[in-house]
Amino acid sequence: MANHANASREEITAALRAGHPVNQIAADLHVDRARVRAIRNELGLPAHVRAIETVTIEDRWREYAKPLPGGHMDWTGERNATSNRPLLSHGYRHHSAAGIAFRIRTGRDPVGQVRADCGMQHCVAPDHVEDAPGRRRNREQLRYISGGRALQERCRNDHDQAEHGRVAADGRAYCNACKRARDARSQARRDAA
Ligand SMILES: [Zn+2]
Ligand SMILES: [Zn+2]
């Protein structure tokens, strides 16, 4: 506290330029409010600076999420160098863009890893991402819809349906591993065309 008693002009200037309010600077640095205000006026800084922190993480997310046909969303921001997973840096750390998309839709934090469940890898559409319990719920729903008849444990390409079974919006059950392979093949055909 003693070393703050005569906070340097540089400290006060830095705090003002960072957008902190006069009252907070006076309290943090244990200086007189009038002194902070005088420096602020000398520097010609506005009385109220909108602090960067008032931009929410969801606002930042919307800057980088671009809608695509089919309800998918492409991520135009940062990505993990090895996994290519979409990332958003905010508040000095990296966040999963899919995780933020999940929170935008559900209003709550995800449990476990959030992944796109729509067949498009790294899609960040809020409606297309699921957390671990959500994926499990989808699989349970798949079993329920299959009703009386015995649920196939494996698709015709031998993918485990406890892991890859999905339900489309229209209630149709499908194998997501097969769908991904089909999508990759048609993408390759488009690239070759
Ligand atoms: Zn999608
Ligand atoms: Zn399959």
CSV table of C-alpha atoms and ligand atoms in Angstrom, one decimal:
chain,number,residue,atom,x,y,z
A,1,MET,CA,0.0,0.0,0.0
A,2,ALA,CA,2.8,2.3,0.9
A,3,ASN,CA,4.4,1.9,-2.6
A,4,HIS,CA,1.1,3.0,-4.1
A,5,ALA,CA,0.8,6.1,-2.0
A,6,ASN,CA,2.7,8.0,-4.7
A,7,ALA,CA,1.6,6.0,-7.7
A,8,SER,CA,3.5,7.3,-10.7
A,9,ARG,CA,1.9,9.3,-13.4
A,10,GLU,CA,2.8,6.5,-15.8
A,11,GLU,CA,0.7,4.0,-13.7
A,12,ILE,CA,-2.3,6.3,-13.7
A,13,THR,CA,-1.9,7.1,-17.4
A,14,ALA,CA,-1.8,3.4,-18.2
A,15,ALA,CA,-4.9,2.7,-16.2
A,16,LEU,CA,-6.7,5.5,-17.9
A,17,ARG,CA,-5.7,4.3,-21.3
A,18,ALA,CA,-6.9,0.8,-20.4
A,19,GLY,CA,-10.4,2.4,-19.9
A,20,HIS,CA,-10.7,2.0,-16.2
A,21,PRO,CA,-13.0,4.5,-14.5
A,22,VAL,CA,-11.5,7.2,-12.3
A,23,ASN,CA,-13.0,5.9,-9.1
A,24,GLN,CA,-11.5,2.4,-9.7
A,25,ILE,CA,-8.1,3.8,-10.5
A,26,ALA,CA,-8.2,6.0,-7.4
A,27,ALA,CA,-9.1,3.0,-5.2
A,28,ASP,CA,-6.6,0.6,-6.9
A,29,LEU,CA,-3.6,2.9,-6.8
A,30,HIS,CA,-4.6,4.7,-3.6
A,31,VAL,CA,-4.5,8.1,-5.1
A,32,ASP,CA,-6.7,11.1,-5.0
A,33,ARG,CA,-9.6,11.1,-7.5
A,34,ALA,CA,-8.9,14.7,-8.4
A,35,ARG,CA,-5.3,13.8,-9.4
A,36,VAL,CA,-6.6,11.0,-11.7
A,37,ARG,CA,-9.2,13.4,-13.2
A,38,ALA,CA,-6.6,16.1,-13.7
A,39,ILE,CA,-4.3,13.7,-15.6
A,40,ARG,CA,-7.2,12.4,-17.6
A,41,ASN,CA,-8.1,15.9,-18.7
A,42,GLU,CA,-4.5,16.8,-19.5
A,43,LEU,CA,-4.3,13.7,-21.8
A,44,GLY,CA,-7.6,14.7,-23.4
A,45,LEU,CA,-9.1,11.2,-22.7
A,46,PRO,CA,-12.9,10.9,-22.6
A,47,ALA,CA,-14.7,10.7,-19.2
A,48,HIS,CA,-16.1,7.4,-20.0
A,49,VAL,CA,-14.1,4.8,-22.1
A,50,ARG,CA,-16.0,1.7,-23.2
A,51,ALA,CA,-13.9,-1.0,-21.8
A,52,ILE,CA,-13.0,-3.9,-24.2
A,53,GLU,CA,-14.4,-6.4,-21.6
A,54,THR,CA,-18.0,-5.2,-22.4
A,55,VAL,CA,-17.9,-7.0,-25.7
A,56,THR,CA,-19.2,-10.4,-24.9
A,57,ILE,CA,-17.7,-13.7,-26.0
A,58,GLU,CA,-20.9,-14.4,-28.0
A,59,ASP,CA,-20.4,-11.0,-29.8
A,60,ARG,CA,-16.9,-12.0,-30.8
A,61,TRP,CA,-18.1,-15.5,-31.9
A,62,ARG,CA,-20.7,-13.9,-34.3
A,63,GLU,CA,-17.9,-12.0,-36.0
A,64,TYR,CA,-16.3,-15.3,-37.2
A,65,ALA,CA,-19.2,-17.7,-37.7
A,66,LYS,CA,-20.4,-17.5,-41.3
A,67,PRO,CA,-23.7,-19.3,-42.4
A,68,LEU,CA,-23.5,-21.9,-45.2
A,69,PRO,CA,-26.2,-23.6,-47.1
A,70,GLY,CA,-27.9,-26.4,-45.2
A,71,GLY,CA,-27.8,-24.5,-41.9
A,72,HIS,CA,-24.1,-25.2,-41.4
A,73,MET,CA,-21.7,-22.5,-40.2
A,74,ASP,CA,-18.1,-22.1,-41.2
A,75,TRP,CA,-15.5,-20.7,-38.8
A,76,THR,CA,-13.4,-17.9,-40.3
A,77,GLY,CA,-11.4,-17.3,-37.1
A,78,GLU,CA,-8.4,-19.0,-35.5
A,79,ARG,CA,-8.0,-22.8,-35.5
A,80,ASN,CA,-5.9,-25.3,-33.5
A,81,ALA,CA,-2.7,-25.9,-35.6
A,82,THR,CA,-2.9,-29.7,-35.2
A,83,SER,CA,-6.6,-30.6,-34.8
A,84,ASN,CA,-7.9,-27.7,-37.0
A,85,ARG,CA,-10.6,-27.2,-34.2
A,86,PRO,CA,-12.1,-23.7,-34.4
A,87,LEU,CA,-10.9,-21.5,-31.5
A,88,LEU,CA,-11.8,-18.1,-30.2
A,89,SER,CA,-9.4,-16.1,-28.0
A,90,HIS,CA,-11.1,-14.0,-25.4
A,91,GLY,CA,-10.1,-12.8,-22.0
A,92,TYR,CA,-6.5,-14.0,-22.5
A,93,ARG,CA,-7.4,-17.6,-23.3
A,94,HIS,CA,-8.6,-19.8,-26.1
A,95,HIS,CA,-12.2,-21.1,-26.1
A,96,SER,CA,-13.7,-23.8,-28.3
A,97,ALA,CA,-15.9,-22.1,-30.9
A,98,ALA,CA,-18.2,-25.2,-30.9
A,99,GLY,CA,-18.5,-24.9,-27.1
A,100,ILE,CA,-19.6,-21.3,-27.4
A,101,ALA,CA,-22.1,-22.3,-30.1
A,102,PHE,CA,-23.5,-24.9,-27.7
A,103,ARG,CA,-23.9,-22.2,-25.0
A,104,ILE,CA,-25.7,-19.8,-27.5
A,105,ARG,CA,-28.3,-22.5,-28.2
A,106,THR,CA,-28.7,-24.0,-24.7
A,107,GLY,CA,-27.8,-21.1,-22.4
A,108,ARG,CA,-25.6,-23.4,-20.3
A,109,ASP,CA,-22.1,-24.7,-20.3
A,110,PRO,CA,-21.5,-28.0,-22.1
A,111,VAL,CA,-20.4,-31.2,-20.4
A,112,GLY,CA,-17.4,-32.9,-22.0
A,113,GLN,CA,-16.3,-32.2,-25.5
A,114,VAL,CA,-18.6,-30.4,-27.9
A,115,ARG,CA,-18.6,-31.7,-31.5
A,116,ALA,CA,-20.6,-31.0,-34.7
A,117,ASP,CA,-23.2,-33.8,-35.1
A,118,CYS,CA,-24.3,-32.8,-38.6
A,119,GLY,CA,-21.8,-34.6,-40.8
A,120,MET,CA,-19.8,-31.4,-41.5
A,121,GLN,CA,-16.5,-31.5,-39.7
A,122,HIS,CA,-15.9,-28.5,-37.4
A,123,CYS,CA,-19.3,-27.0,-38.2
A,124,VAL,CA,-20.1,-24.3,-35.6
A,125,ALA,CA,-23.8,-23.9,-36.2
A,126,PRO,CA,-25.5,-23.8,-32.7
A,127,ASP,CA,-28.2,-26.2,-33.9
A,128,HIS,CA,-25.6,-28.7,-35.1
A,129,VAL,CA,-23.3,-29.1,-32.1
A,130,GLU,CA,-23.8,-31.4,-29.2
A,131,ASP,CA,-22.0,-32.1,-25.9
A,132,ALA,CA,-21.3,-35.5,-24.6
A,133,PRO,CA,-24.7,-36.0,-22.8
A,134,GLY,CA,-26.4,-34.7,-25.9
A,135,ARG,CA,-24.8,-37.2,-28.1
A,136,ARG,CA,-25.7,-40.0,-25.7
A,137,ARG,CA,-29.3,-38.7,-25.6
A,138,ASN,CA,-29.5,-38.8,-29.4
A,139,ARG,CA,-28.4,-42.4,-29.3
A,140,GLU,CA,-31.0,-43.2,-26.7
A,141,GLN,CA,-33.6,-41.5,-28.8
A,142,LEU,CA,-32.5,-43.6,-31.7
A,143,ARG,CA,-33.1,-46.8,-29.7
A,144,TYR,CA,-36.5,-45.5,-28.6
A,145,ILE,CA,-37.6,-44.7,-32.2
A,146,SER,CA,-36.6,-48.1,-33.3
A,147,GLY,CA,-39.3,-49.3,-30.9
A,148,GLY,CA,-40.4,-52.9,-31.0
A,149,ARG,CA,-38.0,-54.3,-33.5
A,150,ALA,CA,-34.5,-55.1,-32.3
A,151,LEU,CA,-32.1,-52.2,-32.9
A,152,GLN,CA,-29.3,-52.9,-35.3
A,153,GLU,CA,-26.1,-52.9,-33.4
A,154,ARG,CA,-24.1,-52.4,-36.5
A,155,CYS,CA,-24.8,-50.7,-39.8
A,156,ARG,CA,-24.2,-52.5,-43.1
A,157,ASN,CA,-20.7,-51.1,-43.1
A,158,ASP,CA,-20.1,-52.6,-39.6
A,159,HIS,CA,-20.0,-49.3,-37.7
A,160,ASP,CA,-21.1,-49.6,-34.1
A,161,GLN,CA,-24.5,-47.8,-33.9
A,162,ALA,CA,-24.1,-47.2,-30.1
A,163,GLU,CA,-21.4,-44.7,-31.2
A,164,HIS,CA,-22.4,-43.6,-34.7
A,165,GLY,CA,-26.2,-43.9,-34.7
A,166,ARG,CA,-28.0,-40.6,-35.2
A,167,VAL,CA,-31.6,-39.4,-35.7
A,168,ALA,CA,-32.3,-36.7,-38.4
A,169,ALA,CA,-34.8,-33.9,-37.7
A,170,ASP,CA,-37.5,-35.9,-39.5
A,171,GLY,CA,-37.0,-38.9,-37.2
A,172,ARG,CA,-35.1,-41.0,-39.7
A,173,ALA,CA,-32.3,-43.0,-38.2
A,174,TYR,CA,-29.0,-43.1,-40.0
A,175,CYS,CA,-25.3,-44.0,-39.5
A,176,ASN,CA,-23.2,-40.9,-39.1
A,177,ALA,CA,-20.0,-42.6,-39.9
A,178,CYS,CA,-21.4,-43.7,-43.3
A,179,LYS,CA,-22.8,-40.3,-43.9
A,180,ARG,CA,-19.4,-38.7,-43.2
A,181,ALA,CA,-17.8,-41.1,-45.7
A,182,ARG,CA,-20.5,-40.3,-48.3
A,183,ASP,CA,-20.0,-36.5,-47.7
A,184,ALA,CA,-16.2,-36.9,-48.1
A,185,ARG,CA,-16.7,-38.8,-51.3
A,186,SER,CA,-19.0,-36.2,-52.9
A,187,GLN,CA,-16.7,-33.5,-51.7
A,188,ALA,CA,-13.8,-35.3,-53.4
A,189,ARG,CA,-15.9,-35.5,-56.6
A,190,ARG,CA,-16.6,-31.8,-56.4
A,191,ASP,CA,-12.9,-31.0,-55.9
A,192,ALA,CA,-12.0,-33.2,-58.9
A,193,ALA,CA,-14.7,-31.7,-61.1
B,1,ZN,ZN,-23.6,-28.3,-39.6
B,2,ZN,ZN,-22.1,-47.0,-41.0
